[in-house]
Amino acid sequence: MVLAFPEEYKDRIKRINKRLMSSFEVIEDGNLRAAMTHYPAAGGKRLRPLLTTIVAEAVGGKADDAIPFGIALEMIHNFTLVHDDVMDEDETRRGIPTVHAKWGLPEAILAGDAMFARAFEVVLESDVDDASAVKLVDILARSVRLLAEGQQMDMDFERKKTVTTKDYLKMIERKTAVLYSAAAQAGAIVGGGNENQEEAMFEYGRLMGLGFQIWDDVLDLTSTQEAFGKPVLNDIRNGKKTLIVVNALEDLKGKDRAEFLKVLGKKNATARELTRARDILDQVGSIDHATRVANELVAGAKEQLHVLRPSKHKDALKVFADYVVTRKA
Amino acid sequence: MVLAFPEEYKDRIKRINKRLMSSFEVIEDGNLRAAMTHYPAAGGKRLRPLLTTIVAEAVGGKADDAIPFGIALEMIHNFTLVHDDVMDEDETRRGIPTVHAKWGLPEAILAGDAMFARAFEVVLESDVDDASAVKLVDILARSVRLLAEGQQMDMDFERKKTVTTKDYLKMIERKTAVLYSAAAQAGAIVGGGNENQEEAMFEYGRLMGLGFQIWDDVLDLTSTQEAFGKPVLNDIRNGKKTLIVVNALEDLKGKDRAEFLKVLGKKNATARELTRARDILDQVGSIDHATRVANELVAGAKEQLHVLRPSKHKDALKVFADYVVTRKA
């Protein structure tokens, strides 16, 4: 039986969206509230809340019990987008003005901070015993601290000459995978899973999150703006040391290497230069290499599912993992 | 018996500082860690951690059990300073460069975020049962969300023509008092106080925090840079709608009013203009009025102490409240 993912969860995503948006109502000031809801209201796949609810079901719990934690993760994710856009001085995000472009820098910093704080209030709305609530808070706090450390590494990489595969994986583990491992681990806790399941779900989320980021890097090079939903070839322009670039720089020599390095991080690179740089990465085999690594990571993620009894929810987690490295957007 | 406050707590403040600084060691990146510790390492009175530990003792608990929550508050306080300095574009704070002046904007935003996250990890180091831990997290999360709402009000006030006393009190309740009420309430929880004591301690902290902020506004007008430890007459230059200004604008008429309004918010005002504006506030009785209000609030705070049995810790809380509206810095 093939699950249509994520279409099958349309109703659940609606419930998640409703609860997410209503979680901002407590904010009195209309301006601050508008800045906080700007990205969440613009949509999103809600993969993290979805993951946390499906894992909760897969260990025998109820999906809706995991929604508060999922929403907290979504708030944290959106708060990092707001602050990252300020740091990167990006004026648009997926076709809409960024928060600081629309409301100014102070408001953007504040809106991010308020979302961050609100996430910790929302987590405590989870219908779990106190011991589990403490664990959920611990997971969330640790995740956000690691996110900040990952963002620091990402910024450092832009200035660094040499970045190894190990460095890159550590960075994306913190910057991306941490919210997926948190989602899956928390789902196991809320759903009443045992310790063994909790650990396996953490690892499932971590491996899937790594695969997610590497596949995102691949899409930046192989997709079109129309399909991807955001401008492509941006990572080259911004000089991002993705796995693809790290791998290519280990192999590239001579004229190709020189030509590629000239374009990497060139903010005003032409479409022609960017396409040529992409072709160099392709010819040296680095895009294929990254695709292979992403698939291996997701295969590893799926192996972790052996701790779960057969169920349609377990099947959904397999399909979820595959979706992460086959999606077009 | 007169307590020498806060000198009597010198050893405790040393312990607080040691634990505070060691709480940053988990941060791997040296640059990020340096930005995070920049303000905490520059010193500070540590009034919030001190308050939380003394309240814990006053309800029959141990001071050191309350140190993690106190440190979390200190981290939150310092994180708001880092982000507020970015929003206000301040280049120095108490004689040292601000975090963004020294490390740049992205690093300052990130350092603030990381301190924020770390605070929630540190709270969970409290040696309390899970039910109390959940309450502590709830208090902290709510406080930070209100802080952001208070900062929003403060920014709005600079643009607003009319601010009432009620508006002003609501703003400082969120922006300043919330960390004092949190400190005192959490101290009661950690120390094992009953519900009645917990509520009274919240109110004690709230009233004291309001008094603290109003007294700070008074010091900005009546102190010298040498005694205050930071530039004076800054609130007039920045157009802050303090209680003193709000009260004066209700009474000032004619030439004095016009003259005062010309200087309020004038970024390049001369020392002569600022002094004249201060004198206008003084002559209309608004500085005396604010001093009276601050003292009344602190008297109200002390009344809340009736829920505590007589002890030297209860005495210390009286002296603490008086200190807040008699301090010179």
XYZ file of C-alpha atoms in Angstrom:
658
model
C 0.000 0.000 0.000
C 1.490 3.307 -1.060
C 0.768 6.222 1.230
C 0.208 9.555 -0.431
C 2.546 11.592 1.700
C 1.976 14.206 3.049
C -1.450 14.581 1.360
C -2.909 11.847 3.548
C -2.365 14.070 6.586
C -4.217 17.079 5.168
C -6.762 17.219 7.999
C -4.117 16.871 10.660
C -2.079 19.673 9.109
C -5.211 21.830 9.226
C -5.576 21.119 12.957
C -1.887 21.888 13.476
C -2.219 25.174 11.597
C -5.284 26.190 13.566
C -3.647 25.508 16.912
C -0.421 27.166 15.746
C -2.151 30.378 14.744
C -4.298 30.491 17.896
C -1.141 30.168 19.997
C -0.240 33.723 19.002
C -3.510 35.235 20.255
C -2.126 35.812 23.735
C 0.163 38.525 22.322
C -1.598 41.817 23.060
C 0.165 44.177 20.702
C -1.205 43.859 17.168
C 2.029 44.940 15.534
C 4.174 42.447 17.418
C 1.620 39.692 16.780
C 1.576 40.474 13.051
C 5.376 40.276 12.870
C 5.344 36.971 14.775
C 2.703 35.357 12.542
C 4.124 36.677 9.250
C 6.002 33.475 8.313
C 3.698 30.912 9.990
C 0.684 32.468 8.229
C 2.470 32.253 4.868
C 2.261 28.467 5.038
C 4.802 25.693 5.324
C 4.869 21.916 5.143
C 4.740 21.492 8.958
C 7.026 18.464 8.657
C 8.288 18.734 12.222
C 4.848 18.796 13.936
C 3.710 16.065 11.574
C 6.704 13.904 12.479
C 6.148 14.294 16.198
C 2.476 13.261 15.928
C 3.124 10.223 13.713
C 5.849 8.939 16.034
C 3.459 9.357 18.979
C 0.950 7.146 17.158
C 3.602 4.652 16.120
C 4.521 3.944 19.764
C 0.858 3.546 20.707
C -0.153 7.089 21.736
C -2.500 9.700 20.328
C -1.454 12.077 17.575
C -3.130 15.134 19.056
C -1.311 14.797 22.379
C 1.894 15.548 20.476
C 0.588 18.674 18.756
C 1.743 21.163 21.442
C 5.340 19.984 21.174
C 5.059 20.022 17.380
C 3.810 23.591 17.467
C 6.612 24.592 19.814
C 9.098 23.193 17.280
C 7.369 25.061 14.470
C 7.651 28.300 16.487
C 11.334 27.646 17.152
C 11.890 26.897 13.457
C 10.151 30.135 12.454
C 11.966 32.176 15.090
C 15.294 30.992 13.663
C 14.131 31.941 10.154
C 13.322 35.485 11.344
C 16.692 35.950 13.059
C 18.672 34.177 10.295
C 17.108 36.493 7.700
C 18.289 39.479 9.737
C 21.813 38.035 9.986
C 21.917 37.224 6.252
C 20.336 40.596 5.331
C 17.810 38.782 3.129
C 14.987 40.991 1.929
C 12.608 38.254 0.746
C 11.734 34.708 1.780
C 9.759 32.485 -0.570
C 8.299 35.460 -2.370
C 7.258 37.565 0.627
C 9.216 40.332 2.351
C 11.237 39.168 5.358
C 10.087 40.331 8.795
C 12.854 42.917 9.156
C 12.262 44.166 5.597
C 8.620 44.796 6.469
C 8.721 45.832 10.146
C 12.325 46.911 10.676
C 15.239 45.383 12.567
C 14.130 45.982 16.198
C 10.704 44.464 15.543
C 12.238 41.420 13.830
C 14.601 40.734 16.726
C 11.736 41.155 19.187
C 9.265 39.033 17.214
C 11.839 36.221 17.112
C 12.467 36.476 20.846
C 8.742 36.438 21.611
C 8.178 33.334 19.431
C 11.068 31.658 21.214
C 9.545 32.373 24.634
C 6.052 31.421 23.511
C 7.358 28.025 22.331
C 8.306 27.153 25.909
C 4.871 28.153 27.160
C 3.203 26.011 24.478
C 5.287 22.932 25.326
C 3.803 23.007 28.806
C 0.324 22.691 27.275
C 1.212 19.054 26.471
C -1.109 16.650 28.279
C 1.658 14.585 29.911
C 2.868 13.864 33.445
C 5.382 16.221 35.046
C 8.361 13.926 34.500
C 7.641 13.840 30.754
C 7.051 17.598 30.666
C 10.501 18.148 32.168
C 12.022 15.891 29.500
C 10.227 17.791 26.725
C 11.493 21.136 28.008
C 14.995 19.722 28.279
C 14.891 18.485 24.673
C 13.603 21.835 23.413
C 16.124 23.944 25.350
C 19.049 21.771 24.290
C 17.871 21.858 20.682
C 17.716 25.645 20.521
C 21.113 26.004 22.128
C 22.571 23.588 19.562
C 20.763 25.462 16.762
C 22.588 28.636 17.796
C 25.882 26.734 17.864
C 25.126 25.329 14.393
C 24.332 28.785 13.029
C 27.671 29.965 14.434
C 29.476 27.139 12.588
C 27.618 27.960 9.364
C 28.706 31.611 9.594
C 32.280 30.580 10.369
C 32.353 28.243 7.341
C 31.755 31.137 4.951
C 35.064 32.642 6.075
C 36.948 29.347 6.440
C 39.200 28.095 3.635
C 38.942 24.398 4.430
C 35.845 22.639 5.703
C 35.894 18.852 6.059
C 32.961 16.470 5.560
C 33.048 15.880 9.311
C 32.777 19.625 10.021
C 29.883 19.913 7.580
C 27.957 16.985 9.094
C 28.430 18.377 12.603
C 27.124 21.757 11.464
C 23.970 20.416 9.801
C 23.362 18.036 12.676
C 23.028 21.128 14.850
C 21.435 23.498 12.404
C 18.899 21.169 10.798
C 18.812 17.638 12.189
C 18.381 18.733 15.795
C 14.737 19.738 15.246
C 13.984 16.402 13.535
C 15.601 14.323 16.269
C 13.769 16.434 18.858
C 10.459 15.953 17.015
C 10.833 12.179 16.832
C 12.177 11.737 20.372
C 9.434 13.915 21.847
C 6.801 11.989 19.893
C 8.044 8.794 21.524
C 7.871 10.392 24.981
C 4.392 11.877 24.537
C 3.113 8.629 23.002
C 4.320 6.611 25.970
C 7.081 4.711 24.172
C 9.783 2.861 26.122
C 13.352 4.075 26.510
C 14.601 1.872 23.708
C 12.029 3.341 21.336
C 12.821 6.874 22.499
C 16.501 6.402 21.654
C 15.774 4.790 18.296
C 13.336 7.548 17.362
C 15.930 10.196 18.251
C 18.359 8.472 15.899
C 15.687 8.062 13.200
C 15.001 11.812 13.343
C 18.679 12.701 13.402
C 19.579 10.615 10.339
C 16.486 11.794 8.475
C 17.294 15.431 9.341
C 20.826 15.059 7.987
C 19.381 13.535 4.808
C 16.862 16.384 4.613
C 19.569 19.065 4.624
C 21.818 17.314 2.108
C 18.844 16.812 -0.209
C 18.020 20.509 0.211
C 21.552 21.325 -0.924
C 21.064 19.039 -3.948
C 17.746 20.722 -4.833
C 19.422 24.128 -4.738
C 21.604 22.899 -7.616
C 19.249 20.684 -9.588
C 15.781 22.220 -9.241
C 14.129 25.255 -10.793
C 12.833 28.239 -8.839
C 9.324 27.241 -9.928
C 9.549 23.709 -8.537
C 11.712 24.522 -5.483
C 9.578 27.476 -4.359
C 12.666 29.612 -3.762
C 15.579 30.890 -5.862
C 18.055 28.174 -6.885
C 21.879 28.243 -7.111
C 21.795 30.483 -4.047
C 24.251 28.390 -2.045
C 26.990 28.947 -4.634
C 26.325 32.685 -4.705
C 26.443 32.788 -0.884
C 29.627 30.719 -0.721
C 27.979 27.996 1.387
C 30.267 25.078 2.137
C 27.697 22.352 1.474
C 28.647 18.672 1.355
C 28.654 18.971 -2.433
C 31.158 21.821 -2.373
C 33.273 20.206 0.344
C 33.434 16.997 -1.689
C 34.185 18.799 -4.958
C 37.008 20.815 -3.427
C 38.677 17.544 -2.415
C 38.760 16.420 -6.067
C 38.759 19.496 -8.299
C 42.066 20.467 -9.872
C 43.527 22.913 -12.369
C 41.297 25.105 -14.499
C 37.969 23.726 -13.233
C 38.947 24.337 -9.626
C 40.053 27.906 -10.348
C 36.893 28.604 -12.319
C 34.671 27.185 -9.576
C 36.406 29.062 -6.765
C 36.015 32.326 -8.685
C 32.217 31.975 -8.610
C 31.810 30.479 -5.106
C 30.629 33.325 -2.856
C 30.459 35.851 -5.711
C 27.353 37.785 -4.706
C 26.881 39.338 -8.139
C 27.602 36.189 -10.162
C 25.702 35.959 -13.470
C 23.269 33.134 -14.258
C 25.805 31.861 -16.784
C 28.603 31.735 -14.191
C 26.344 29.993 -11.660
C 25.224 27.393 -14.188
C 28.816 26.742 -15.166
C 29.789 26.302 -11.499
C 26.884 23.891 -11.079
C 28.054 21.906 -14.113
C 31.553 21.646 -12.660
C 30.099 20.199 -9.442
C 28.021 17.801 -11.506
C 30.902 16.638 -13.710
C 33.217 15.973 -10.781
C 30.489 13.704 -9.365
C 29.747 15.675 -6.215
C 25.998 16.011 -6.766
C 25.712 12.251 -7.243
C 27.879 11.729 -4.177
C 25.613 13.917 -2.033
C 22.485 12.197 -3.356
C 24.024 8.853 -2.416
C 24.933 10.065 1.091
C 21.416 11.465 1.631
C 19.915 8.136 0.575
C 22.241 6.178 2.835
C 21.327 8.370 5.790
C 17.625 7.850 5.152
C 18.180 4.093 4.811
C 19.861 4.207 8.220
C 16.920 6.170 9.591
C 14.465 3.538 8.375
C 16.507 0.765 10.034
C 15.792 2.415 13.383
C 12.108 1.677 12.895
C 12.668 -1.973 13.873
C 11.813 -0.992 17.462
C 8.214 -0.353 16.363
C 5.473 -2.958 15.948
C 3.983 -3.221 12.467
C 1.295 -0.588 11.959
C 0.186 1.918 9.361
C 1.966 4.565 11.438
C 5.236 2.652 11.159
C 4.649 2.469 7.399
C 4.011 6.204 7.367
C 7.383 6.828 9.023
C 9.067 4.849 6.221
C 7.276 6.889 3.607
C 8.103 10.083 5.524
C 11.820 9.246 5.418
C 11.694 8.474 1.687
C 9.752 11.694 1.038
C 12.547 13.715 2.631
C 15.023 12.688 -0.096
C 12.626 12.545 -3.063
C 10.659 15.773 -2.558
C 10.926 18.459 -5.194
C 10.366 21.401 -2.841
C 20.285 45.249 63.744
C 21.132 46.951 60.497
C 22.091 44.647 57.629
C 24.823 45.891 55.361
C 23.133 45.160 52.073
C 24.251 43.723 49.707
C 27.777 43.559 51.221
C 26.654 40.897 53.681
C 26.057 38.540 50.771
C 29.522 38.923 49.270
C 30.377 35.216 49.506
C 27.062 34.174 48.041
C 27.486 36.553 45.120
C 30.904 34.979 44.522
C 29.276 31.534 44.367
C 26.597 32.864 42.023
C 29.228 34.404 39.740
C 31.260 31.211 39.674
C 28.272 29.070 38.743
C 27.063 31.676 36.243
C 30.372 31.772 34.407
C 30.774 27.985 34.426
C 27.304 27.666 32.861
C 28.759 29.025 29.620
C 31.480 26.376 29.372
C 29.243 24.003 27.419
C 29.385 26.392 24.438
C 32.022 24.946 22.112
C 32.793 27.909 19.878
C 35.175 30.324 21.601
C 33.884 33.334 19.720
C 30.237 32.692 20.541
C 31.128 31.977 24.170
C 33.097 35.214 24.427
C 30.163 37.213 23.057
C 27.786 35.489 25.500
C 29.970 36.129 28.546
C 30.891 39.712 27.617
C 28.295 41.384 29.875
C 28.117 38.757 32.648
C 31.922 38.860 32.983
C 31.864 42.667 33.263
C 30.130 42.360 36.623
C 26.718 43.300 37.926
C 24.903 43.419 41.249
C 23.193 40.024 40.706
C 20.098 41.339 42.486
C 17.746 38.828 40.853
C 19.710 35.682 41.802
C 20.256 37.160 45.253
C 16.530 37.785 45.662
C 15.585 34.270 44.644
C 18.025 32.711 47.130
C 16.990 34.917 50.075
C 13.288 34.196 49.485
C 14.085 30.454 49.393
C 15.718 30.798 52.829
C 12.897 32.957 54.164
C 10.324 30.201 53.500
C 12.553 27.596 55.155
C 14.617 26.271 52.230
C 18.282 26.392 51.274
C 19.778 29.354 49.425
C 21.939 27.284 47.087
C 18.985 25.265 45.801
C 17.685 28.491 44.275
C 20.920 29.405 42.505
C 20.108 27.660 39.169
C 16.877 29.629 38.775
C 18.706 32.799 39.785
C 21.361 32.174 37.167
C 18.709 31.499 34.536
C 17.187 34.909 35.349
C 20.590 36.547 35.138
C 21.097 34.974 31.693
C 17.681 36.165 30.554
C 18.439 39.657 31.887
C 21.762 39.729 30.033
C 20.249 38.345 26.830
C 17.712 41.200 26.834
C 20.539 43.703 27.352
C 22.382 42.331 24.301
C 19.303 42.480 22.060
C 18.078 45.829 23.468
C 21.479 47.361 22.744
C 21.171 46.208 19.126
C 17.661 47.683 18.861
C 18.750 50.976 20.470
C 21.964 51.031 18.404
C 23.958 51.726 21.575
C 27.712 51.455 21.124
C 28.699 51.289 24.789
C 27.219 49.905 28.003
C 28.649 50.955 31.354
C 31.969 51.882 29.820
C 32.541 48.787 27.669
C 31.648 48.253 23.994
C 28.278 46.605 23.430
C 28.271 43.054 22.049
C 27.256 44.125 18.534
C 29.799 46.965 18.565
C 32.535 44.449 19.340
C 31.415 41.307 17.466
C 28.950 42.602 14.884
C 25.184 42.331 14.548
C 24.823 38.629 13.579
C 26.992 37.528 16.503
C 25.034 39.716 18.952
C 21.683 38.320 17.855
C 23.062 34.787 18.074
C 24.754 35.293 21.443
C 21.457 36.583 22.861
C 19.538 33.617 21.453
C 22.069 31.156 22.846
C 21.900 32.743 26.331
C 18.123 32.542 26.165
C 18.222 28.823 25.327
C 20.905 28.100 27.900
C 18.746 29.706 30.611
C 16.098 27.029 30.090
C 18.708 24.285 30.348
C 20.061 25.779 33.569
C 16.618 26.011 35.187
C 16.344 22.244 34.894
C 19.510 21.895 36.996
C 17.404 22.964 40.000
C 17.278 20.240 42.639
C 13.462 20.117 42.884
C 10.699 17.603 42.134
C 9.248 17.460 38.619
C 6.064 19.347 39.532
C 8.136 22.266 40.826
C 10.454 22.117 37.813
C 7.441 22.481 35.513
C 6.299 25.529 37.513
C 9.750 27.096 37.290
C 9.867 26.638 33.507
C 6.376 28.091 33.211
C 7.361 31.176 35.225
C 10.499 31.691 33.149
C 8.775 31.258 29.770
C 5.918 33.576 30.705
C 8.371 36.162 32.020
C 10.400 36.274 28.817
C 7.289 36.525 26.674
C 6.076 39.445 28.810
C 9.538 41.041 28.628
C 9.241 41.076 24.832
C 5.760 42.583 25.110
C 7.120 45.227 27.503
C 9.960 46.085 25.146
C 7.381 46.498 22.374
C 5.413 48.959 24.545
C 8.584 50.872 25.408
C 9.430 51.250 21.702
C 5.857 52.308 20.921
C 5.955 54.946 23.677
C 8.820 56.773 21.978
C 6.534 57.430 19.009
C 3.339 57.974 21.018
C 2.178 61.515 21.867
C 0.251 60.655 25.029
C 1.245 57.997 27.534
C -0.773 57.672 30.748
C 0.527 56.656 34.175
C -1.409 53.413 33.748
C 0.328 52.707 30.397
C 3.695 53.423 31.938
C 3.124 51.136 34.937
C 1.961 48.316 32.661
C 5.071 48.719 30.529
C 7.557 48.613 33.426
C 5.652 45.774 35.047
C 6.515 43.762 31.947
C 9.898 45.163 31.143
C 11.389 45.299 34.637
C 9.152 43.988 37.415
C 8.511 40.635 35.752
C 12.014 39.362 36.526
C 11.705 40.441 40.181
C 8.305 38.806 40.653
C 9.665 35.681 38.932
C 12.743 35.685 41.187
C 10.700 35.963 44.383
C 7.964 33.516 43.338
C 10.515 30.923 42.204
C 12.428 31.351 45.479
C 9.231 30.460 47.351
C 8.709 27.372 45.163
C 12.277 26.095 45.442
C 12.336 26.778 49.193
C 9.180 24.740 49.729
C 6.879 27.625 50.703
C 3.095 27.203 50.694
C 0.787 28.625 48.041
C -0.060 31.652 50.125
C 3.626 32.481 50.503
C 4.227 31.903 46.808
C 1.534 34.423 45.876
C 2.704 36.974 48.414
C 6.306 36.645 47.244
C 5.235 37.175 43.628
C 3.525 40.395 44.705
C 6.502 41.444 46.844
C 8.783 41.032 43.820
C 6.366 42.783 41.492
C 5.963 45.872 43.683
C 9.672 46.013 44.404
C 10.444 45.693 40.687
C 8.145 48.594 39.852
C 9.834 50.652 42.570
C 13.225 49.625 41.184
C 12.454 50.957 37.710
C 10.942 54.244 38.917
C 13.945 54.808 41.166
C 16.193 54.091 38.171
C 14.351 56.803 36.262
C 14.894 59.189 39.215
C 18.620 58.373 39.343
C 18.956 59.139 35.640
C 17.900 62.702 36.497
C 19.462 63.248 39.923
C 22.720 61.297 39.927
C 26.100 61.900 38.358
C 27.730 59.595 35.811
C 30.403 58.841 38.406
C 27.936 57.693 41.080
C 25.390 56.067 38.706
C 28.012 54.113 36.750
C 26.422 55.105 33.440
C 25.676 58.371 31.602
C 22.875 60.423 33.200
C 20.062 62.466 31.583
C 19.946 59.771 28.909
C 16.198 59.188 29.227
C 15.446 62.799 28.222
C 17.786 62.573 25.247
C 16.159 59.299 24.168
C 12.639 60.683 24.602
C 11.712 58.005 27.171
C 8.213 58.440 28.596
C 9.151 57.734 32.209
C 6.689 58.256 35.049
C 8.417 61.562 35.719
C 7.852 62.764 32.162
C 4.296 61.398 32.029
C 3.464 63.213 35.264
C 5.139 66.453 34.174
C 3.311 66.512 30.847
C 0.021 66.403 32.780
C 0.960 69.618 34.621
C 3.395 71.606 32.463
C 1.991 74.602 30.632
C 3.107 77.509 28.468
C 6.777 78.337 28.021
C 8.117 75.588 30.314
C 6.129 72.929 28.466
C 7.324 74.131 25.072
C 10.912 74.317 26.255
C 10.783 70.830 27.762
C 9.184 69.239 24.711
C 11.864 70.753 22.501
C 14.582 68.854 24.366
C 12.705 65.563 24.985
C 14.015 63.056 22.431
C 16.592 65.499 21.008
C 19.488 63.121 20.370
C 22.062 65.918 20.027
C 20.824 68.002 22.993
C 23.569 69.966 24.788
C 24.391 69.411 28.456
C 22.889 72.861 29.143
C 19.584 71.933 27.454
C 19.405 68.609 29.287
C 20.080 70.244 32.650
C 17.412 72.859 31.967
C 14.907 70.098 31.039
C 15.786 68.278 34.259
C 15.217 71.504 36.260
C 11.797 71.934 34.660
C 10.853 68.392 35.747
C 12.153 69.146 39.229
C 10.323 72.470 39.588
C 6.978 71.033 38.490
C 7.360 68.437 41.263
C 7.559 65.359 39.070
C 10.837 64.018 40.466
C 9.444 64.245 44.006
C 6.248 62.627 42.820
C 8.118 59.667 41.305
C 10.247 59.286 44.434
C 7.051 59.178 46.507
C 5.468 56.563 44.199
C 8.619 54.393 44.307
C 8.608 54.543 48.113
C 4.923 53.680 48.317
C 5.439 50.676 46.049
C 8.299 49.426 48.196
C 6.212 49.946 51.345
C 3.530 47.788 49.703
C 6.168 45.180 48.866
C 7.277 45.010 52.495
C 3.685 44.526 53.681
C 3.611 41.262 51.714
C 6.300 39.892 53.998
C 3.690 39.246 56.719
C 3.319 35.693 55.320
C 6.841 34.914 56.553
C 7.868 33.904 60.064
C 10.324 36.241 61.767
C 13.885 35.417 60.715
C 17.037 37.172 59.632
C 16.075 36.268 56.061
C 12.763 38.090 56.437
C 14.703 41.077 57.766
C 17.010 40.838 54.776
C 14.029 41.043 52.411
C 12.959 44.282 54.133
C 16.421 45.728 53.746
C 16.512 44.485 50.128
C 13.311 46.386 49.333
C 14.596 49.560 50.981
C 17.910 49.227 49.144
C 16.088 49.227 45.817
C 14.844 52.807 46.349
C 17.852 54.213 48.195
C 20.720 52.855 46.081
C 22.923 55.330 44.260
C 23.802 53.043 41.341
